[in-house]
């Protein structure tokens, strides 16, 4: 993130006038004191980690200049997450698309599934051979 925008809005109730002011402050790390740059970095990582955990994701890696997060959710939820972290700067994004696996049976591998009376085939009704 290379700049910060602060919006100030004032309204005069009697006259119904509204004034919006936008202030842009350049706080690129090269122009900040070392302690301030580290504080900003820590705040950004903390916010990204907090958002990731709120969406049921996890932070996979944190390096000097970036971090890698993983989230598995419905496409609309992933889109919402991407919009929320966009102000921090997204360097790369990879999406797998929808994936689904069938549910496993409820009985364990060593348990034999009991067949119901309708499922058992009467051998006398089978053709010879």
mmCIF file of C-alpha atoms in Angstrom, residues 8-120:
data_model
loop_
_atom_site.group_PDB
_atom_site.id
_atom_site.type_symbol
_atom_site.label_atom_id
_atom_site.label_comp_id
_atom_site.label_asym_id
_atom_site.label_seq_id
_atom_site.Cartn_x
_atom_site.Cartn_y
_atom_site.Cartn_z
ATOM 1 C CA UNK A 8 -13.788 13.791 6.427
ATOM 2 C CA UNK A 9 -17.452 14.571 5.942
ATOM 3 C CA UNK A 10 -19.256 17.516 7.518
ATOM 4 C CA UNK A 11 -22.941 18.416 7.240
ATOM 5 C CA UNK A 12 -24.585 21.683 8.195
ATOM 6 C CA UNK A 13 -28.061 20.640 9.436
ATOM 7 C CA UNK A 14 -29.702 24.066 9.016
ATOM 8 C CA UNK A 15 -28.646 24.672 5.414
ATOM 9 C CA UNK A 16 -28.409 21.052 4.242
ATOM 10 C CA UNK A 17 -24.934 21.587 2.808
ATOM 11 C CA UNK A 18 -22.398 18.808 2.799
ATOM 12 C CA UNK A 19 -18.659 19.000 2.367
ATOM 13 C CA UNK A 20 -16.374 16.032 1.715
ATOM 14 C CA UNK A 21 -12.628 16.335 2.109
ATOM 15 C CA UNK A 22 -10.153 13.691 1.019
ATOM 16 C CA UNK A 23 -6.656 13.736 2.488
ATOM 17 C CA UNK A 24 -3.946 11.629 0.984
ATOM 18 C CA UNK A 25 -0.893 10.903 3.073
ATOM 19 C CA UNK A 26 2.156 9.197 1.671
ATOM 20 C CA UNK A 27 3.520 6.743 4.195
ATOM 21 C CA UNK A 28 5.721 4.585 2.019
ATOM 22 C CA UNK A 29 8.110 2.673 4.319
ATOM 23 C CA UNK A 30 11.161 4.398 2.823
ATOM 24 C CA UNK A 31 9.804 7.760 4.049
ATOM 25 C CA UNK A 32 8.960 6.548 7.550
ATOM 26 C CA UNK A 33 11.122 6.037 10.563
ATOM 27 C CA UNK A 34 12.089 2.384 11.090
ATOM 28 C CA UNK A 35 9.893 2.010 14.161
ATOM 29 C CA UNK A 36 6.864 3.418 12.306
ATOM 30 C CA UNK A 37 7.454 1.149 9.303
ATOM 31 C CA UNK A 38 7.637 -1.912 11.583
ATOM 32 C CA UNK A 39 4.484 -0.816 13.382
ATOM 33 C CA UNK A 40 2.613 -0.457 10.065
ATOM 34 C CA UNK A 41 3.863 -3.855 8.922
ATOM 35 C CA UNK A 42 2.757 -5.485 12.180
ATOM 36 C CA UNK A 43 -0.683 -3.823 11.981
ATOM 37 C CA UNK A 44 -1.154 -4.997 8.380
ATOM 38 C CA UNK A 45 -0.141 -8.580 9.183
ATOM 39 C CA UNK A 46 -2.379 -8.594 12.245
ATOM 40 C CA UNK A 47 -5.355 -7.335 10.212
ATOM 41 C CA UNK A 48 -4.751 -9.859 7.409
ATOM 42 C CA UNK A 49 -4.442 -12.704 9.938
ATOM 43 C CA UNK A 50 -7.622 -11.599 11.721
ATOM 44 C CA UNK A 51 -9.614 -11.427 8.446
ATOM 45 C CA UNK A 52 -8.242 -14.792 7.330
ATOM 46 C CA UNK A 53 -9.310 -16.462 10.580
ATOM 47 C CA UNK A 54 -12.763 -14.846 10.397
ATOM 48 C CA UNK A 55 -13.247 -16.482 6.987
ATOM 49 C CA UNK A 56 -12.074 -19.874 8.252
ATOM 50 C CA UNK A 57 -8.710 -19.692 6.487
ATOM 51 C CA UNK A 58 -5.148 -19.941 7.679
ATOM 52 C CA UNK A 59 -1.901 -18.085 7.170
ATOM 53 C CA UNK A 60 0.526 -20.490 5.505
ATOM 54 C CA UNK A 61 3.682 -18.375 5.340
ATOM 55 C CA UNK A 62 4.940 -14.969 6.427
ATOM 56 C CA UNK A 63 8.075 -13.551 4.830
ATOM 57 C CA UNK A 64 9.771 -10.164 4.888
ATOM 58 C CA UNK A 65 7.588 -8.534 2.230
ATOM 59 C CA UNK A 66 4.470 -10.691 1.939
ATOM 60 C CA UNK A 67 2.365 -13.476 3.378
ATOM 61 C CA UNK A 68 0.480 -16.428 1.905
ATOM 62 C CA UNK A 69 -3.033 -17.230 3.080
ATOM 63 C CA UNK A 70 -5.369 -20.110 2.248
ATOM 64 C CA UNK A 71 -9.154 -20.030 2.336
ATOM 65 C CA UNK A 72 -11.693 -22.642 1.263
ATOM 66 C CA UNK A 73 -15.257 -21.415 0.919
ATOM 67 C CA UNK A 74 -18.086 -20.753 -1.494
ATOM 68 C CA UNK A 75 -17.152 -18.487 -4.440
ATOM 69 C CA UNK A 76 -19.184 -15.558 -3.097
ATOM 70 C CA UNK A 77 -17.414 -15.785 0.265
ATOM 71 C CA UNK A 78 -14.003 -15.950 -1.429
ATOM 72 C CA UNK A 79 -14.933 -12.866 -3.495
ATOM 73 C CA UNK A 80 -15.866 -11.023 -0.300
ATOM 74 C CA UNK A 81 -12.567 -11.989 1.306
ATOM 75 C CA UNK A 82 -10.614 -10.786 -1.749
ATOM 76 C CA UNK A 83 -12.411 -7.428 -1.637
ATOM 77 C CA UNK A 84 -11.610 -7.011 2.057
ATOM 78 C CA UNK A 85 -7.891 -7.688 1.710
ATOM 79 C CA UNK A 86 -7.485 -5.791 -1.582
ATOM 80 C CA UNK A 87 -6.388 -2.558 0.203
ATOM 81 C CA UNK A 88 -3.354 -4.444 1.580
ATOM 82 C CA UNK A 89 -2.239 -5.323 -1.955
ATOM 83 C CA UNK A 90 -2.716 -8.706 -3.601
ATOM 84 C CA UNK A 91 0.415 -9.853 -5.411
ATOM 85 C CA UNK A 92 -0.970 -13.158 -6.733
ATOM 86 C CA UNK A 93 -4.145 -15.159 -6.462
ATOM 87 C CA UNK A 94 -4.898 -18.748 -7.477
ATOM 88 C CA UNK A 95 -8.347 -20.300 -7.398
ATOM 89 C CA UNK A 96 -9.201 -23.940 -7.982
ATOM 90 C CA UNK A 97 -12.869 -23.492 -8.739
ATOM 91 C CA UNK A 98 -15.613 -25.661 -7.320
ATOM 92 C CA UNK A 99 -14.597 -29.063 -6.020
ATOM 93 C CA UNK A 100 -16.781 -31.775 -4.499
ATOM 94 C CA UNK A 101 -16.272 -35.249 -3.084
ATOM 95 C CA UNK A 102 -18.979 -37.767 -2.216
ATOM 96 C CA UNK A 103 -19.624 -38.399 1.449
ATOM 97 C CA UNK A 104 -18.231 -41.601 2.959
ATOM 98 C CA UNK A 105 -20.496 -44.283 4.384
ATOM 99 C CA UNK A 106 -21.122 -44.068 8.099
ATOM 100 C CA UNK A 107 -19.932 -47.593 8.961
ATOM 101 C CA UNK A 108 -16.239 -48.308 9.473
ATOM 102 C CA UNK A 109 -14.008 -50.401 7.172
ATOM 103 C CA UNK A 110 -14.111 -53.503 9.423
ATOM 104 C CA UNK A 111 -17.836 -53.432 9.986
ATOM 105 C CA UNK A 112 -19.986 -55.504 7.659
ATOM 106 C CA UNK A 113 -23.066 -53.724 6.449
ATOM 107 C CA UNK A 114 -26.154 -55.742 7.312
ATOM 108 C CA UNK A 115 -28.463 -56.323 4.385
ATOM 109 C CA UNK A 116 -32.167 -55.849 4.736
ATOM 110 C CA UNK A 117 -34.634 -58.584 3.771
ATOM 111 C CA UNK A 118 -35.578 -56.813 0.504
ATOM 112 C CA UNK A 119 -31.903 -56.591 -0.557
ATOM 113 C CA UNK A 120 -31.272 -60.355 -0.181
#
